Amino acid sequence: MAARASLDDPGIYELDAEGMGELIAGFPGQVREAAELAASIRLPGYRELPRGVAVVGMGGSAIAADLAAGLPRQVPLLTVRGYALPPFVDQSYLVIASSHSGDTEETLAAFAEAGQRGCARVAITTGGRLAEQAGDAGLPLVTYSYAGPPRAALGLSLLLLLGTLERAGLRPAVDLAPVLAAVEEVASRCRPESPSGSNPAKQLAGELPGRIPITYGAQHLAAVARRWKGQFNENAKSFSAWEELPEADHNAVVGYEHPRRAPVSLILLESQEYHPRVALRLAATAELAAERGHPVHRGRAQGRGPLTEMLSLVHLGDWVSYYLALLNGVDPTPIPAIERLKAALADQG
Ligand code: F6R
């Protein structure tokens, strides 16, 4: 209770020296702006539909691809997190690089390999070497500006990726009005001015200090569970994990026993779109975890439909990770561990 009360104390927000709260609050506006920008994307007329799409990217820029893969589309879409493309990606594939900075070495390496294999290529970035290389090669380049870190630009990276897929004839255009209405509703309930008593993000964050959150999702929300994990890591500087149902019912559930009194908390993302058997599994899994003594919480989507559920839960999770950062006594924005590793690797040539 003490932890919850402190999130209503304006003093705690001094920890947020670089303004992550404002960036998260800007998410609905960012989605709207990104949709307008996406309408101006122009691609060359490809002669035929690609056999598949590979999106190369890392971290906060890769999650857009995982989310897109959970939505209706014409061909398989895979996310490549690493230096090399799978062997089956050939000239019949469209390869899209998603890198906020444009300087992520794994993304640059996989994108260059796609060029050597003769794949059609598109780059989505704010600039960096990726923009230079795409410009030099005369490739379609989708650029945007954003004054904040990659993970806070998910509205842009996702909507620009979806726009690119639409332009390539790989997915239908969608009406964003209900999506925005749901995200705005979450924004208004979860913002710092909304008191703990009626703020689901503050309430959930208040349950998590000292614990390892493990987020569970299924189908289109599996990628959202992964997003929550990444945001707990980067914003709250916390250990975290994610699981996908129904797969977790075939392994993770057995591991609820050791170590004894492990400080884990499960967060189950709920959906009205789940297969009826998955909904049953969610309830049964919650019961099993509770019997083993693990706290179980729920993440409830706002609105209907896969994209609406996804984005409303992404936004809820961003707020939960933000409040957990404050309760952990850390500034949500800096990510010194990632920067240190990038610098160490850059020093190795
Ligand atoms: C930082 C973040 C990271 C980066 C990742 C790749 O906010 O979320 O996970 O997204 O290090 O960098 P970019 O996105 O610049 O290619």
CSV table of N, CA, C and O in Angstrom, one decimal, residues 211-325:
chain,number,residue,atom,x,y,z
A,211,ARG,N,10.0,-8.2,-7.2
A,211,ARG,CA,9.6,-9.5,-7.8
A,211,ARG,C,10.1,-9.5,-9.3
A,211,ARG,O,10.4,-8.5,-9.9
A,212,ILE,N,10.1,-10.7,-9.9
A,212,ILE,CA,10.4,-10.8,-11.3
A,212,ILE,C,9.1,-11.0,-12.1
A,212,ILE,O,8.5,-12.1,-11.9
A,213,PRO,N,8.7,-10.0,-12.9
A,213,PRO,CA,7.5,-10.2,-13.6
A,213,PRO,C,7.6,-11.1,-14.8
A,213,PRO,O,8.6,-10.9,-15.6
A,214,ILE,N,6.8,-12.1,-15.0
A,214,ILE,CA,6.8,-13.0,-16.1
A,214,ILE,C,5.4,-12.8,-16.8
A,214,ILE,O,4.4,-13.1,-16.2
A,215,THR,N,5.5,-12.3,-18.0
A,215,THR,CA,4.2,-11.9,-18.7
A,215,THR,C,3.9,-13.0,-19.7
A,215,THR,O,4.7,-13.5,-20.5
A,216,TYR,N,2.6,-13.4,-19.7
A,216,TYR,CA,2.1,-14.5,-20.5
A,216,TYR,C,1.1,-13.9,-21.6
A,216,TYR,O,0.2,-13.1,-21.2
A,217,GLY,N,1.3,-14.3,-22.8
A,217,GLY,CA,0.3,-13.9,-23.9
A,217,GLY,C,0.2,-15.0,-24.9
A,217,GLY,O,1.0,-15.9,-24.9
A,218,ALA,N,-0.9,-15.0,-25.7
A,218,ALA,CA,-1.1,-16.0,-26.7
A,218,ALA,C,-1.4,-15.3,-28.0
A,218,ALA,O,-1.8,-14.1,-28.0
A,219,GLN,N,-1.3,-16.0,-29.1
A,219,GLN,CA,-1.6,-15.5,-30.5
A,219,GLN,C,-1.1,-14.1,-30.7
A,219,GLN,O,0.1,-13.9,-30.5
A,220,HIS,N,-2.0,-13.1,-31.0
A,220,HIS,CA,-1.5,-11.8,-31.3
A,220,HIS,C,-0.9,-11.1,-30.1
A,220,HIS,O,-0.2,-10.0,-30.2
A,221,LEU,N,-1.1,-11.6,-28.9
A,221,LEU,CA,-0.6,-10.9,-27.7
A,221,LEU,C,0.7,-11.6,-27.2
A,221,LEU,O,1.2,-11.1,-26.2
A,222,ALA,N,1.2,-12.6,-27.9
A,222,ALA,CA,2.5,-13.1,-27.4
A,222,ALA,C,3.6,-12.1,-27.6
A,222,ALA,O,4.4,-11.9,-26.8
A,223,ALA,N,3.5,-11.3,-28.7
A,223,ALA,CA,4.5,-10.3,-28.9
A,223,ALA,C,4.3,-9.1,-27.9
A,223,ALA,O,5.3,-8.5,-27.6
A,224,VAL,N,3.1,-8.9,-27.5
A,224,VAL,CA,2.9,-7.9,-26.4
A,224,VAL,C,3.6,-8.3,-25.1
A,224,VAL,O,4.2,-7.5,-24.4
A,225,ALA,N,3.4,-9.6,-24.8
A,225,ALA,CA,4.1,-10.2,-23.6
A,225,ALA,C,5.6,-9.9,-23.7
A,225,ALA,O,6.3,-9.5,-22.7
A,226,ARG,N,6.2,-10.1,-24.9
A,226,ARG,CA,7.6,-9.9,-25.1
A,226,ARG,C,7.9,-8.4,-24.9
A,226,ARG,O,9.0,-8.0,-24.4
A,227,ARG,N,7.0,-7.5,-25.4
A,227,ARG,CA,7.2,-6.1,-25.2
A,227,ARG,C,7.2,-5.7,-23.7
A,227,ARG,O,8.1,-4.9,-23.3
A,228,TRP,N,6.3,-6.3,-23.0
A,228,TRP,CA,6.3,-6.0,-21.5
A,228,TRP,C,7.6,-6.4,-20.9
A,228,TRP,O,8.2,-5.7,-20.1
A,229,LYS,N,8.1,-7.6,-21.3
A,229,LYS,CA,9.4,-8.0,-20.7
A,229,LYS,C,10.5,-7.0,-21.1
A,229,LYS,O,11.3,-6.7,-20.2
A,230,GLY,N,10.6,-6.6,-22.3
A,230,GLY,CA,11.6,-5.6,-22.7
A,230,GLY,C,11.5,-4.3,-22.0
A,230,GLY,O,12.5,-3.7,-21.6
A,231,GLN,N,10.3,-3.9,-21.8
A,231,GLN,CA,10.1,-2.6,-21.1
A,231,GLN,C,10.4,-2.7,-19.6
A,231,GLN,O,10.9,-1.8,-19.0
A,232,PHE,N,10.1,-3.9,-19.0
A,232,PHE,CA,10.5,-4.1,-17.6
A,232,PHE,C,12.0,-4.1,-17.5
A,232,PHE,O,12.6,-3.5,-16.5
A,233,ASN,N,12.7,-4.7,-18.5
A,233,ASN,CA,14.2,-4.7,-18.5
A,233,ASN,C,14.7,-3.2,-18.6
A,233,ASN,O,15.5,-2.8,-17.8
A,234,GLU,N,14.3,-2.6,-19.7
A,234,GLU,CA,14.9,-1.3,-20.0
A,234,GLU,C,14.4,-0.1,-19.2
A,234,GLU,O,15.2,0.8,-18.8
A,235,ASN,N,13.1,0.0,-18.9
A,235,ASN,CA,12.6,1.1,-18.1
A,235,ASN,C,12.9,0.9,-16.6
A,235,ASN,O,13.4,1.7,-15.9
A,236,ALA,N,12.4,-0.3,-16.1
A,236,ALA,CA,12.5,-0.6,-14.7
A,236,ALA,C,13.8,-1.2,-14.2
A,236,ALA,O,14.0,-1.3,-13.0
A,237,LYS,N,14.7,-1.5,-15.2
A,237,LYS,CA,16.0,-2.1,-14.9
A,237,LYS,C,15.8,-3.4,-14.1
A,237,LYS,O,16.5,-3.6,-13.0
A,238,SER,N,14.8,-4.2,-14.5
A,238,SER,CA,14.4,-5.3,-13.7
A,238,SER,C,14.6,-6.6,-14.5
A,238,SER,O,14.5,-6.6,-15.7
A,239,PHE,N,15.0,-7.7,-13.8
A,239,PHE,CA,14.8,-9.0,-14.5
A,239,PHE,C,13.4,-9.2,-14.9
A,239,PHE,O,12.5,-8.7,-14.2
A,240,SER,N,13.2,-9.9,-16.0
A,240,SER,CA,11.8,-10.2,-16.4
A,240,SER,C,11.8,-11.3,-17.5
A,240,SER,O,12.9,-11.6,-18.0
A,241,ALA,N,10.7,-11.9,-17.7
A,241,ALA,CA,10.6,-12.9,-18.7
A,241,ALA,C,9.2,-12.9,-19.4
A,241,ALA,O,8.4,-12.2,-18.9
A,242,TRP,N,9.1,-13.7,-20.4
A,242,TRP,CA,7.8,-13.8,-21.1
A,242,TRP,C,7.5,-15.2,-21.5
A,242,TRP,O,8.5,-15.9,-21.7
A,243,GLU,N,6.3,-15.5,-21.6
A,243,GLU,CA,5.9,-16.9,-22.0
A,243,GLU,C,4.7,-16.8,-23.0
A,243,GLU,O,3.9,-15.9,-22.9
A,244,GLU,N,4.7,-17.8,-23.9
A,244,GLU,CA,3.6,-17.9,-24.8
A,244,GLU,C,2.7,-19.1,-24.5
A,244,GLU,O,3.2,-20.2,-24.4
A,245,LEU,N,1.4,-18.8,-24.5
A,245,LEU,CA,0.5,-20.0,-24.4
A,245,LEU,C,0.0,-20.4,-25.7
A,245,LEU,O,-0.1,-19.5,-26.6
A,246,PRO,N,-0.4,-21.6,-26.1
A,246,PRO,CA,-0.4,-22.7,-25.1
A,246,PRO,C,0.9,-23.4,-24.8
A,246,PRO,O,1.0,-24.3,-24.0
A,247,GLU,N,2.0,-23.0,-25.5
A,247,GLU,CA,3.3,-23.6,-25.3
A,247,GLU,C,3.7,-23.7,-23.9
A,247,GLU,O,4.2,-24.8,-23.4
A,248,ALA,N,3.5,-22.7,-23.1
A,248,ALA,CA,3.9,-22.7,-21.7
A,248,ALA,C,3.3,-23.8,-20.9
A,248,ALA,O,3.9,-24.3,-19.9
A,249,ASP,N,2.1,-24.3,-21.3
A,249,ASP,CA,1.4,-25.3,-20.6
A,249,ASP,C,2.1,-26.7,-20.8
A,249,ASP,O,1.7,-27.7,-20.3
A,250,HIS,N,3.1,-26.7,-21.7
A,250,HIS,CA,3.8,-27.9,-22.0
A,250,HIS,C,5.3,-27.9,-21.5
A,250,HIS,O,6.0,-28.8,-21.8
A,251,ASN,N,5.6,-26.9,-20.7
A,251,ASN,CA,6.9,-26.9,-20.1
A,251,ASN,C,7.0,-25.9,-18.9
A,251,ASN,O,7.2,-26.3,-17.8
A,252,ALA,N,6.7,-24.6,-19.1
A,252,ALA,CA,6.9,-23.6,-18.0
A,252,ALA,C,6.2,-24.0,-16.7
A,252,ALA,O,6.7,-23.8,-15.6
A,253,VAL,N,5.0,-24.6,-16.9
A,253,VAL,CA,4.2,-24.9,-15.7
A,253,VAL,C,4.8,-25.9,-14.7
A,253,VAL,O,4.6,-25.9,-13.5
A,254,VAL,N,5.7,-26.7,-15.3
A,254,VAL,CA,6.4,-27.8,-14.5
A,254,VAL,C,7.4,-27.1,-13.6
A,254,VAL,O,7.7,-27.6,-12.5
A,255,GLY,N,7.9,-25.9,-14.1
A,255,GLY,CA,9.0,-25.3,-13.4
A,255,GLY,C,8.5,-24.3,-12.3
A,255,GLY,O,9.3,-23.5,-11.8
A,256,TYR,N,7.2,-24.4,-11.9
A,256,TYR,CA,6.7,-23.5,-10.9
A,256,TYR,C,7.2,-23.9,-9.4
A,256,TYR,O,6.8,-23.3,-8.5
A,257,GLU,N,8.0,-25.0,-9.3
A,257,GLU,CA,8.3,-25.5,-8.0
A,257,GLU,C,9.6,-25.1,-7.4
A,257,GLU,O,9.8,-25.0,-6.2
A,258,HIS,N,10.6,-24.8,-8.3
A,258,HIS,CA,12.0,-24.5,-7.8
A,258,HIS,C,12.5,-23.3,-8.5
A,258,HIS,O,12.2,-23.1,-9.7
A,259,PRO,N,13.3,-22.5,-7.8
A,259,PRO,CA,13.6,-22.5,-6.4
A,259,PRO,C,12.4,-22.2,-5.6
A,259,PRO,O,11.5,-21.5,-6.0
A,260,ARG,N,12.3,-22.8,-4.4
A,260,ARG,CA,11.2,-22.5,-3.5
A,260,ARG,C,11.1,-21.0,-3.2
A,260,ARG,O,12.2,-20.3,-3.1
A,261,ARG,N,9.9,-20.5,-3.2
A,261,ARG,CA,9.7,-19.1,-2.9
A,261,ARG,C,10.4,-18.1,-3.9
A,261,ARG,O,10.9,-17.0,-3.5
A,262,ALA,N,10.5,-18.6,-5.1
A,262,ALA,CA,11.1,-17.7,-6.1
A,262,ALA,C,10.3,-16.4,-6.2
A,262,ALA,O,9.1,-16.5,-6.2
A,263,PRO,N,10.9,-15.2,-6.3
A,263,PRO,CA,10.1,-14.0,-6.2
A,263,PRO,C,9.5,-13.6,-7.6
A,263,PRO,O,9.8,-12.6,-8.1
A,264,VAL,N,8.8,-14.6,-8.2
A,264,VAL,CA,8.2,-14.3,-9.5
A,264,VAL,C,6.7,-13.9,-9.3
A,264,VAL,O,6.0,-14.3,-8.4
A,265,SER,N,6.2,-13.1,-10.2
A,265,SER,CA,4.8,-12.8,-10.3
A,265,SER,C,4.4,-13.0,-11.8
A,265,SER,O,5.1,-12.5,-12.7
A,266,LEU,N,3.3,-13.7,-12.0
A,266,LEU,CA,2.8,-13.9,-13.4
A,266,LEU,C,1.8,-12.8,-13.7
A,266,LEU,O,1.0,-12.3,-12.9
A,267,ILE,N,1.9,-12.3,-15.0
A,267,ILE,CA,1.0,-11.3,-15.5
A,267,ILE,C,0.4,-12.0,-16.7
A,267,ILE,O,1.1,-12.2,-17.7
A,268,LEU,N,-0.9,-12.2,-16.7
A,268,LEU,CA,-1.6,-12.9,-17.9
A,268,LEU,C,-2.3,-11.9,-18.7
A,268,LEU,O,-3.2,-11.1,-18.2
A,269,LEU,N,-2.0,-11.8,-20.0
A,269,LEU,CA,-2.6,-10.8,-20.9
A,269,LEU,C,-3.9,-11.5,-21.4
A,269,LEU,O,-3.9,-12.5,-22.0
A,270,GLU,N,-5.0,-10.8,-21.1
A,270,GLU,CA,-6.3,-11.4,-21.5
A,270,GLU,C,-6.8,-10.8,-22.9
A,270,GLU,O,-6.4,-9.7,-23.2
A,271,SER,N,-7.6,-11.6,-23.6
A,271,SER,CA,-8.1,-11.2,-24.9
A,271,SER,C,-9.5,-11.8,-25.1
A,271,SER,O,-9.8,-12.9,-24.7
A,272,GLN,N,-10.3,-11.0,-25.9
A,272,GLN,CA,-11.6,-11.6,-26.3
A,272,GLN,C,-11.4,-12.3,-27.6
A,272,GLN,O,-12.3,-12.9,-28.1
A,273,GLU,N,-10.2,-12.3,-28.2
A,273,GLU,CA,-9.9,-12.9,-29.5
A,273,GLU,C,-9.3,-14.3,-29.3
A,273,GLU,O,-9.0,-14.9,-30.3
A,274,TYR,N,-9.0,-14.7,-28.1
A,274,TYR,CA,-8.3,-16.0,-28.0
A,274,TYR,C,-9.2,-17.2,-28.4
A,274,TYR,O,-10.4,-17.1,-28.2
A,275,HIS,N,-8.5,-18.2,-29.0
A,275,HIS,CA,-9.2,-19.5,-29.2
A,275,HIS,C,-9.8,-19.9,-27.9
A,275,HIS,O,-9.2,-19.7,-26.8
A,276,PRO,N,-11.1,-20.4,-27.9
A,276,PRO,CA,-11.7,-20.8,-26.6
A,276,PRO,C,-10.9,-21.7,-25.8
A,276,PRO,O,-10.9,-21.6,-24.5
A,277,ARG,N,-10.1,-22.6,-26.4
A,277,ARG,CA,-9.3,-23.5,-25.6
A,277,ARG,C,-8.1,-22.8,-24.9
A,277,ARG,O,-7.7,-23.1,-23.9
A,278,VAL,N,-7.6,-21.7,-25.6
A,278,VAL,CA,-6.6,-20.9,-25.0
A,278,VAL,C,-7.1,-20.2,-23.8
A,278,VAL,O,-6.4,-20.1,-22.8
A,279,ALA,N,-8.3,-19.6,-23.9
A,279,ALA,CA,-8.9,-18.9,-22.8
A,279,ALA,C,-9.1,-19.9,-21.6
A,279,ALA,O,-8.8,-19.5,-20.4
A,280,LEU,N,-9.4,-21.1,-21.9
A,280,LEU,CA,-9.5,-22.1,-20.8
A,280,LEU,C,-8.2,-22.4,-20.2
A,280,LEU,O,-8.0,-22.5,-19.0
A,281,ARG,N,-7.2,-22.5,-21.1
A,281,ARG,CA,-5.8,-22.7,-20.6
A,281,ARG,C,-5.3,-21.6,-19.7
A,281,ARG,O,-4.6,-21.8,-18.7
A,282,LEU,N,-5.6,-20.3,-20.1
A,282,LEU,CA,-5.2,-19.2,-19.3
A,282,LEU,C,-5.7,-19.3,-17.9
A,282,LEU,O,-5.0,-19.1,-16.9
A,283,ALA,N,-7.0,-19.7,-17.7
A,283,ALA,CA,-7.6,-19.8,-16.4
A,283,ALA,C,-7.0,-20.9,-15.6
A,283,ALA,O,-6.6,-20.8,-14.4
A,284,ALA,N,-6.7,-22.1,-16.3
A,284,ALA,CA,-6.2,-23.2,-15.6
A,284,ALA,C,-4.7,-23.0,-15.2
A,284,ALA,O,-4.3,-23.4,-14.2
A,285,THR,N,-4.0,-22.3,-16.1
A,285,THR,CA,-2.6,-22.0,-15.7
A,285,THR,C,-2.5,-21.0,-14.5
A,285,THR,O,-1.7,-21.2,-13.7
A,286,ALA,N,-3.4,-20.1,-14.5
A,286,ALA,CA,-3.5,-19.1,-13.4
A,286,ALA,C,-3.7,-19.9,-12.1
A,286,ALA,O,-3.1,-19.6,-11.0
A,287,GLU,N,-4.6,-20.8,-12.1
A,287,GLU,CA,-5.0,-21.6,-10.9
A,287,GLU,C,-3.8,-22.4,-10.4
A,287,GLU,O,-3.5,-22.4,-9.2
A,288,LEU,N,-3.1,-23.0,-11.4
A,288,LEU,CA,-1.9,-23.8,-11.0
A,288,LEU,C,-0.8,-23.0,-10.4
A,288,LEU,O,-0.3,-23.3,-9.4
A,289,ALA,N,-0.6,-21.8,-11.0
A,289,ALA,CA,0.5,-20.9,-10.5
A,289,ALA,C,0.1,-20.4,-9.1
A,289,ALA,O,0.9,-20.4,-8.2
A,290,ALA,N,-1.2,-20.1,-8.9
A,290,ALA,CA,-1.6,-19.6,-7.6
A,290,ALA,C,-1.5,-20.7,-6.5
A,290,ALA,O,-1.1,-20.5,-5.4
A,291,GLU,N,-1.8,-22.0,-6.9
A,291,GLU,CA,-1.7,-23.1,-6.0
A,291,GLU,C,-0.2,-23.3,-5.6
A,291,GLU,O,0.1,-23.7,-4.5
A,292,ARG,N,0.7,-23.0,-6.5
A,292,ARG,CA,2.1,-23.1,-6.1
A,292,ARG,C,2.6,-21.9,-5.4
A,292,ARG,O,3.8,-21.7,-5.1
A,293,GLY,N,1.7,-20.9,-5.1
A,293,GLY,CA,2.1,-19.8,-4.3
A,293,GLY,C,2.6,-18.6,-5.0
A,293,GLY,O,3.1,-17.6,-4.4
A,294,HIS,N,2.4,-18.5,-6.3
A,294,HIS,CA,2.9,-17.4,-7.1
A,294,HIS,C,1.8,-16.4,-7.4
A,294,HIS,O,0.7,-16.8,-7.8
A,295,PRO,N,2.0,-15.1,-7.1
A,295,PRO,CA,1.0,-14.1,-7.3
A,295,PRO,C,0.7,-14.1,-8.8
A,295,PRO,O,1.6,-14.2,-9.7
A,296,VAL,N,-0.6,-14.0,-9.2
A,296,VAL,CA,-1.1,-13.9,-10.6
A,296,VAL,C,-1.8,-12.6,-10.8
A,296,VAL,O,-2.8,-12.3,-10.0
A,297,HIS,N,-1.5,-11.8,-11.8
A,297,HIS,CA,-2.1,-10.6,-12.1
A,297,HIS,C,-2.6,-10.7,-13.5
A,297,HIS,O,-2.2,-11.5,-14.3
A,298,ARG,N,-3.5,-9.8,-13.9
A,298,ARG,CA,-4.1,-9.8,-15.3
A,298,ARG,C,-3.8,-8.4,-16.0
A,298,ARG,O,-3.8,-7.4,-15.3
A,299,GLY,N,-3.6,-8.5,-17.2
A,299,GLY,CA,-3.5,-7.3,-18.1
A,299,GLY,C,-4.7,-7.3,-19.0
A,299,GLY,O,-4.9,-8.2,-19.8
A,300,ARG,N,-5.6,-6.3,-18.8
A,300,ARG,CA,-6.9,-6.3,-19.6
A,300,ARG,C,-6.8,-5.3,-20.7
A,300,ARG,O,-6.6,-4.1,-20.5
A,301,ALA,N,-7.1,-5.8,-21.9
A,301,ALA,CA,-7.1,-5.0,-23.1
A,301,ALA,C,-8.3,-4.1,-23.1
A,301,ALA,O,-9.3,-4.4,-22.5
A,302,GLN,N,-8.2,-3.0,-23.8
A,302,GLN,CA,-9.3,-2.1,-24.0
A,302,GLN,C,-9.8,-2.3,-25.5
A,302,GLN,O,-9.0,-2.4,-26.4
A,303,GLY,N,-11.1,-2.3,-25.7
A,303,GLY,CA,-11.6,-2.4,-27.0
A,303,GLY,C,-11.6,-3.8,-27.6
A,303,GLY,O,-11.3,-4.7,-26.9
A,304,ARG,N,-12.0,-3.9,-28.9
A,304,ARG,CA,-12.1,-5.2,-29.6
A,304,ARG,C,-11.1,-5.2,-30.8
A,304,ARG,O,-10.9,-4.2,-31.4
A,305,GLY,N,-10.8,-6.4,-31.2
A,305,GLY,CA,-10.0,-6.6,-32.4
A,305,GLY,C,-8.5,-6.7,-32.1
A,305,GLY,O,-8.0,-6.1,-31.1
A,306,PRO,N,-7.7,-7.5,-32.9
A,306,PRO,CA,-6.3,-7.7,-32.6
A,306,PRO,C,-5.5,-6.5,-32.4
A,306,PRO,O,-4.7,-6.3,-31.4
A,307,LEU,N,-5.5,-5.6,-33.4
A,307,LEU,CA,-4.6,-4.4,-33.3
A,307,LEU,C,-5.0,-3.5,-32.1
A,307,LEU,O,-4.1,-3.0,-31.4
A,308,THR,N,-6.3,-3.3,-31.9
A,308,THR,CA,-6.8,-2.5,-30.7
A,308,THR,C,-6.3,-3.2,-29.4
A,308,THR,O,-5.8,-2.5,-28.5
A,309,GLU,N,-6.5,-4.5,-29.3
A,309,GLU,CA,-6.0,-5.1,-28.1
A,309,GLU,C,-4.5,-5.0,-27.9
A,309,GLU,O,-4.0,-4.7,-26.8
A,310,MET,N,-3.8,-5.2,-29.0
A,310,MET,CA,-2.3,-5.1,-29.0
A,310,MET,C,-1.9,-3.8,-28.5
A,310,MET,O,-1.1,-3.7,-27.5
A,311,LEU,N,-2.3,-2.7,-29.1
A,311,LEU,CA,-1.8,-1.4,-28.8
A,311,LEU,C,-2.3,-0.9,-27.4
A,311,LEU,O,-1.6,-0.2,-26.7
A,312,SER,N,-3.5,-1.3,-27.0
A,312,SER,CA,-4.0,-0.8,-25.7
A,312,SER,C,-3.1,-1.5,-24.6
A,312,SER,O,-2.8,-0.9,-23.6
A,313,LEU,N,-2.8,-2.8,-24.9
A,313,LEU,CA,-1.9,-3.5,-23.9
A,313,LEU,C,-0.5,-3.1,-23.9
A,313,LEU,O,0.2,-3.1,-22.9
A,314,VAL,N,0.0,-2.7,-25.1
A,314,VAL,CA,1.4,-2.2,-25.2
A,314,VAL,C,1.4,-0.9,-24.3
A,314,VAL,O,2.4,-0.7,-23.5
A,315,HIS,N,0.4,-0.1,-24.5
A,315,HIS,CA,0.4,1.2,-23.7
A,315,HIS,C,0.3,1.0,-22.2
A,315,HIS,O,1.0,1.6,-21.4
A,316,LEU,N,-0.6,0.0,-21.8
A,316,LEU,CA,-0.7,-0.3,-20.4
A,316,LEU,C,0.7,-0.8,-19.9
A,316,LEU,O,1.1,-0.3,-18.8
A,317,GLY,N,1.3,-1.7,-20.6
A,317,GLY,CA,2.6,-2.2,-20.2
A,317,GLY,C,3.7,-1.2,-20.1
A,317,GLY,O,4.5,-1.2,-19.2
A,318,ASP,N,3.7,-0.2,-21.0
A,318,ASP,CA,4.6,0.9,-20.9
A,318,ASP,C,4.5,1.6,-19.6
A,318,ASP,O,5.5,2.0,-19.0
A,319,TRP,N,3.2,1.9,-19.3
A,319,TRP,CA,3.0,2.7,-18.0
A,319,TRP,C,3.4,1.8,-16.8
A,319,TRP,O,4.0,2.3,-15.9
A,320,VAL,N,3.1,0.5,-16.8
A,320,VAL,CA,3.4,-0.3,-15.7
A,320,VAL,C,4.9,-0.3,-15.5
A,320,VAL,O,5.4,-0.1,-14.4
A,321,SER,N,5.7,-0.5,-16.6
A,321,SER,CA,7.2,-0.5,-16.5
A,321,SER,C,7.7,0.8,-16.0
A,321,SER,O,8.7,0.9,-15.3
A,322,TYR,N,7.0,1.9,-16.4
A,322,TYR,CA,7.4,3.3,-16.0
A,322,TYR,C,7.3,3.4,-14.5
A,322,TYR,O,8.2,3.9,-13.8
A,323,TYR,N,6.1,3.0,-14.0
A,323,TYR,CA,5.8,3.2,-12.6
A,323,TYR,C,6.7,2.2,-11.7
A,323,TYR,O,7.2,2.6,-10.7
A,324,LEU,N,7.0,1.1,-12.3
A,324,LEU,CA,7.9,0.1,-11.6
A,324,LEU,C,9.3,0.8,-11.5
A,324,LEU,O,10.0,0.6,-10.5
A,325,ALA,N,9.7,1.4,-12.6
A,325,ALA,CA,11.0,2.1,-12.5
A,325,ALA,C,11.1,3.1,-11.3
A,325,ALA,O,12.0,3.1,-10.5
